[in-house]
Short mmCIF file of C-alpha atoms and ligand atoms in Angstrom, two decimals:
data_model
loop_
_atom_site.label_atom_id
_atom_site.label_comp_id
_atom_site.label_asym_id
_atom_site.label_seq_id
_atom_site.Cartn_x
_atom_site.Cartn_y
_atom_site.Cartn_z
CA MET E 1332 0.28 -0.54 -0.72
CA PRO E 1333 2.21 3.28 -1.05
CA PRO E 1334 1.81 6.35 1.72
CA PRO E 1335 -0.57 8.86 1.04
CA PRO E 1336 0.71 11.25 -1.61
CA ALA E 1337 2.53 14.52 0.39
CA PRO E 1338 0.65 17.67 1.30
CA LEU E 1339 0.11 19.90 -2.19
CA LEU E 1340 -0.10 23.72 -2.23
CA ASN E 1341 -2.39 24.01 -5.94
CA PRO E 1342 -2.88 27.75 -6.01
CA SER E 1343 -6.17 28.80 -8.05
CA LEU E 1344 -5.14 31.49 -11.08
CA LEU E 1345 -8.70 32.48 -10.48
CA ALA E 1346 -7.75 34.68 -7.45
CA GLY E 1347 -4.91 35.87 -9.92
CA ASP E 1348 -4.40 39.31 -11.59
CA HIS E 1349 -6.80 38.98 -14.90
CA ALA E 1350 -4.78 41.59 -16.16
CA ASN E 1351 -1.51 39.62 -16.01
CA LEU E 1352 -2.64 35.82 -14.97
CA ALA E 1353 1.44 35.28 -17.13
CA ALA E 1354 2.81 37.16 -14.29
CA SER E 1355 0.35 35.39 -11.26
CA ALA E 1356 1.61 31.95 -12.64
CA ARG E 1357 5.36 33.19 -12.32
CA ILE E 1358 4.20 33.94 -8.70
CA VAL E 1359 3.74 30.39 -8.30
CA ASP E 1360 6.69 29.29 -9.81
CA GLU E 1361 9.09 30.97 -8.16
CA LEU E 1362 8.12 29.64 -5.69
CA ARG E 1363 8.68 25.92 -6.87
CA LEU E 1364 4.94 25.17 -6.65
CA PRO E 1365 4.15 22.53 -9.03
CA TRP E 1366 0.84 22.34 -9.96
CA LEU E 1367 -1.51 25.67 -10.89
CA HIS E 1368 -5.43 24.81 -10.62
CA CYS E 1369 -7.30 26.83 -13.44
CA ASP E 1370 -11.08 27.25 -12.98
CA ILE E 1371 -12.98 27.30 -16.12
CA MET E 1372 -17.15 28.06 -15.76
CA ASP E 1373 -19.64 28.88 -18.46
CA GLY E 1374 -22.02 30.59 -16.70
CA HIS E 1375 -24.14 27.73 -17.33
CA PHE E 1376 -23.33 24.76 -14.43
CA VAL E 1377 -22.08 27.95 -12.48
CA PRO E 1378 -23.50 31.56 -12.42
CA ASN E 1379 -19.83 33.04 -13.77
CA LEU E 1380 -17.50 33.00 -16.37
CA SER E 1381 -13.77 32.59 -16.23
CA PHE E 1382 -11.58 32.19 -18.64
CA GLY E 1383 -11.13 29.22 -21.87
CA PRO E 1384 -8.37 26.88 -23.39
CA GLU E 1385 -6.27 30.11 -24.93
CA THR E 1386 -5.81 31.20 -21.51
CA LEU E 1387 -4.10 28.39 -20.81
CA ALA E 1388 -2.70 28.21 -24.15
CA ALA E 1389 -1.55 31.73 -24.08
CA LEU E 1390 0.06 30.70 -20.35
CA ARG E 1391 2.31 27.75 -21.68
CA ARG E 1392 3.09 30.75 -24.71
CA ALA E 1393 4.72 32.70 -22.14
CA GLY E 1394 6.62 29.99 -20.92
CA SER E 1395 4.65 28.53 -17.88
CA LYS E 1396 5.61 25.02 -17.24
CA LEU E 1397 3.12 24.28 -14.12
CA PHE E 1398 1.58 21.61 -14.14
CA PHE E 1399 -2.55 23.09 -14.90
CA ASP E 1400 -4.74 21.31 -12.69
CA THR E 1401 -8.19 22.30 -14.93
CA HIS E 1402 -11.29 22.29 -13.07
CA LEU E 1403 -14.08 22.57 -15.68
CA MET E 1404 -17.46 23.72 -14.02
CA LEU E 1405 -19.17 23.37 -17.68
CA SER E 1406 -22.73 21.75 -17.95
CA GLU E 1407 -20.76 19.78 -21.41
CA PRO E 1408 -17.42 19.38 -20.48
CA HIS E 1409 -17.40 16.27 -23.38
CA HIS E 1410 -17.67 19.10 -25.94
CA TYR E 1411 -14.55 20.85 -24.39
CA ILE E 1412 -11.86 18.33 -24.02
CA GLU E 1413 -9.99 18.55 -26.51
CA PRO E 1414 -9.63 22.33 -26.94
CA PHE E 1415 -7.94 22.33 -23.52
CA ALA E 1416 -5.56 19.14 -24.10
CA LYS E 1417 -4.70 20.97 -26.87
CA ALA E 1418 -3.99 24.11 -25.32
CA GLY E 1419 -1.69 22.59 -22.43
CA ALA E 1420 -4.01 21.36 -19.70
CA ASN E 1421 -2.05 18.88 -17.73
CA LEU E 1422 -5.36 17.08 -15.26
CA ILE E 1423 -8.79 17.85 -16.61
CA SER E 1424 -11.54 16.62 -13.60
CA ILE E 1425 -15.27 16.79 -15.14
CA HIS E 1426 -18.29 17.27 -12.33
CA ILE E 1427 -20.19 13.75 -11.64
CA GLU E 1428 -24.12 16.39 -11.88
CA PRO E 1429 -24.52 16.89 -15.27
CA ASP E 1430 -26.09 14.13 -17.45
CA TYR E 1431 -23.36 12.98 -20.11
CA ASP E 1432 -21.35 9.69 -20.07
CA HIS E 1433 -18.74 10.65 -17.38
CA ALA E 1434 -17.06 7.23 -18.18
CA ALA E 1435 -16.60 7.94 -21.89
CA THR E 1436 -15.13 11.11 -20.72
CA LEU E 1437 -12.91 10.03 -18.36
CA ALA E 1438 -11.50 7.80 -21.57
CA ARG E 1439 -11.06 10.87 -23.93
CA ILE E 1440 -9.07 12.98 -20.96
CA ARG E 1441 -7.12 10.07 -20.88
CA ALA E 1442 -6.61 8.89 -24.47
CA LEU E 1443 -5.64 12.82 -25.44
CA GLY E 1444 -2.82 12.20 -22.43
CA CYS E 1445 -4.04 14.22 -19.62
CA GLN E 1446 -4.62 12.64 -16.45
CA CYS E 1447 -8.35 12.94 -15.03
CA GLY E 1448 -10.57 14.00 -12.25
CA ILE E 1449 -14.53 14.04 -11.43
CA VAL E 1450 -15.58 16.43 -8.98
CA LEU E 1451 -18.89 16.39 -6.34
CA ASN E 1452 -20.44 20.11 -5.27
CA PRO E 1453 -21.88 20.56 -1.36
CA GLY E 1454 -24.99 18.55 -2.29
CA THR E 1455 -23.73 15.60 -4.19
CA PRO E 1456 -22.56 12.36 -1.87
CA ALA E 1457 -19.30 10.63 -2.32
CA ARG E 1458 -20.91 7.60 -3.43
CA ALA E 1459 -22.22 9.25 -6.33
CA VAL E 1460 -18.66 9.41 -7.92
CA GLU E 1461 -18.00 5.44 -6.16
CA ARG E 1462 -18.07 3.70 -9.58
CA PHE E 1463 -15.67 6.17 -11.30
CA LEU E 1464 -13.00 5.56 -8.54
CA PRO E 1465 -10.71 3.41 -10.11
CA LEU E 1466 -10.82 4.80 -13.22
CA VAL E 1467 -8.91 9.08 -11.80
CA ASP E 1468 -6.35 10.08 -10.59
CA LEU E 1469 -8.17 12.53 -8.62
CA VAL E 1470 -10.81 13.47 -6.78
CA LEU E 1471 -12.02 17.18 -5.86
CA VAL E 1472 -14.75 17.91 -3.34
CA MET E 1473 -15.83 21.20 -3.62
CA THR E 1474 -16.28 22.66 -0.21
CA VAL E 1475 -18.36 25.67 -1.10
CA GLN E 1476 -20.62 25.83 -3.85
CA PRO E 1477 -18.67 26.67 -6.98
CA GLY E 1478 -18.78 30.02 -9.10
CA PHE E 1479 -16.82 32.08 -6.69
CA GLY E 1480 -13.61 32.78 -4.83
CA GLY E 1481 -13.65 33.77 -1.63
CA GLN E 1482 -16.31 32.07 0.20
CA SER E 1483 -16.51 29.97 2.98
CA PHE E 1484 -15.41 26.77 3.39
CA ARG E 1485 -18.10 24.47 4.26
CA ARG E 1486 -16.96 21.83 7.30
CA ASP E 1487 -19.60 19.39 6.57
CA MET E 1488 -17.67 18.43 3.91
CA LEU E 1489 -15.46 16.73 6.26
CA PRO E 1490 -16.77 13.40 6.90
CA LYS E 1491 -17.53 13.03 2.45
CA ILE E 1492 -13.25 12.92 2.85
CA SER E 1493 -12.89 10.77 4.58
CA GLN E 1494 -15.63 8.53 3.44
CA LEU E 1495 -13.39 9.13 0.00
CA ARG E 1496 -9.97 8.50 1.77
CA ASP E 1497 -11.56 5.32 3.41
CA TRP E 1498 -13.41 3.91 0.36
CA ARG E 1499 -9.10 5.27 -1.66
CA THR E 1500 -7.78 2.74 1.44
CA ALA E 1501 -9.63 -0.44 1.44
CA ARG E 1502 -9.68 -0.44 -2.47
CA GLU E 1503 -6.01 -0.39 -2.61
CA LEU E 1504 -6.60 2.85 -4.99
CA ASN E 1505 -3.91 5.84 -5.11
CA PHE E 1506 -6.14 9.18 -6.34
CA ARG E 1507 -5.46 12.22 -5.02
CA LEU E 1508 -7.85 13.80 -2.73
CA GLU E 1509 -8.36 17.15 -3.32
CA VAL E 1510 -10.64 19.81 -1.44
CA ASP E 1511 -11.43 23.57 -3.28
CA GLY E 1512 -13.27 26.39 -1.45
CA GLY E 1513 -12.20 28.39 1.24
CA ILE E 1514 -9.21 27.37 2.04
CA ASP E 1515 -6.53 28.32 4.63
CA VAL E 1516 -3.72 26.70 6.13
CA ALA E 1517 -6.35 26.32 9.18
CA THR E 1518 -9.50 24.42 7.25
CA ALA E 1519 -6.50 22.82 4.75
CA ALA E 1520 -5.31 21.54 8.30
CA GLU E 1521 -9.08 20.18 9.22
CA CYS E 1522 -8.67 18.75 5.59
CA ARG E 1523 -6.05 17.12 6.09
CA THR E 1524 -6.85 15.28 9.42
CA ALA E 1525 -10.06 14.12 7.19
CA GLY E 1526 -8.16 12.90 4.34
CA ALA E 1527 -7.10 15.18 2.12
CA ASP E 1528 -3.62 15.19 -0.20
CA THR E 1529 -4.53 18.41 -2.04
CA PHE E 1530 -5.20 21.91 -1.45
CA VAL E 1531 -6.21 24.57 -3.76
CA ALA E 1532 -6.27 28.04 -2.54
CA GLY E 1533 -7.14 31.59 -4.25
CA THR E 1534 -7.71 33.85 -2.11
CA SER E 1535 -5.56 33.13 0.91
CA PHE E 1536 -2.80 31.44 -1.01
CA PHE E 1537 -3.20 35.77 -3.76
CA LYS E 1538 -3.49 37.44 -0.55
CA ALA E 1539 -0.55 36.20 2.01
CA PRO E 1540 1.75 39.46 2.23
CA ASP E 1541 4.19 36.49 3.29
CA LYS E 1542 3.63 33.94 0.47
CA SER E 1543 6.83 31.46 1.72
CA ALA E 1544 5.43 31.38 5.07
CA PHE E 1545 2.27 30.67 3.31
CA VAL E 1546 4.31 27.50 1.54
CA ALA E 1547 6.33 27.06 4.76
CA ALA E 1548 2.84 26.49 6.62
CA PHE E 1549 1.54 23.87 3.76
CA ALA E 1550 4.25 21.64 3.57
CA LYS E 1551 4.13 21.13 6.89
CA LEU E 1552 0.08 19.72 6.80
C1 DX5 W 1779 -14.59 28.23 -7.00
C2 DX5 W 1779 -13.46 27.72 -7.09
C3 DX5 W 1779 -12.13 27.66 -6.83
C4 DX5 W 1779 -11.83 29.14 -6.06
C5 DX5 W 1779 -11.28 28.87 -5.11
O1 DX5 W 1779 -15.78 27.73 -7.52
O2 DX5 W 1779 -13.50 26.65 -8.00
O3 DX5 W 1779 -11.25 26.68 -7.42
O4 DX5 W 1779 -10.62 29.75 -7.04
O5 DX5 W 1779 -11.38 30.30 -4.42
P1 DX5 W 1779 -10.88 30.39 -2.87
O6 DX5 W 1779 -9.69 29.63 -2.30
O7 DX5 W 1779 -11.01 31.97 -2.81
O8 DX5 W 1779 -12.34 30.33 -2.28
ZN1 ZN W 1780 -11.40 25.13 -9.17
#
């Protein structure tokens, strides 16, 4: 049985400077953090818009070598896998809630050379993704209702995280267990105890006055 993954701080570009996202990505790179969380919104599955594949492609052209953890908050994600894979996504996560062929979409993500993930909204129980656990590299438990940065962490998601961690152990699976929404050092510590290993942080990361200290605190989780 492999040990659980080391804690990974994963800054969310949504909270970066939208007039200069390449500079925001460089901040992450200069701190030697390997991942960047890219939130993609369609104004339909969630009541907001963010950016699209061209933004990822532009970050690549600007020299970013970060691992693009791409969170698709889309009603029809299956129509957008190729553009994001071509634009430079390394991992593409899709939500379980909309009605489309999830297994085929996960397989398509892999066939295009990316890792794949499945995402649950706060109102969605762990059992909704149970059958996909052997197929994914990452399970993302939303700890806020998706759509906006800067919301408050939903502590009632902790049992769901533990349930997924326990299934991972019992079935000898090795997907990453990611949390997203309202994550700071304190809430990440609670999620770490519950079993999470990958911590999306938007507002708390980009607003941190001492980012090196912030990164060091996450490394100790
Ligand atoms: C919410 C997004 C999050 C967001 C998190 O819809 O999926 O990734 O950027 O932002 P904070 O960390 O500010 O809650
Ligand atoms: Zn996200």
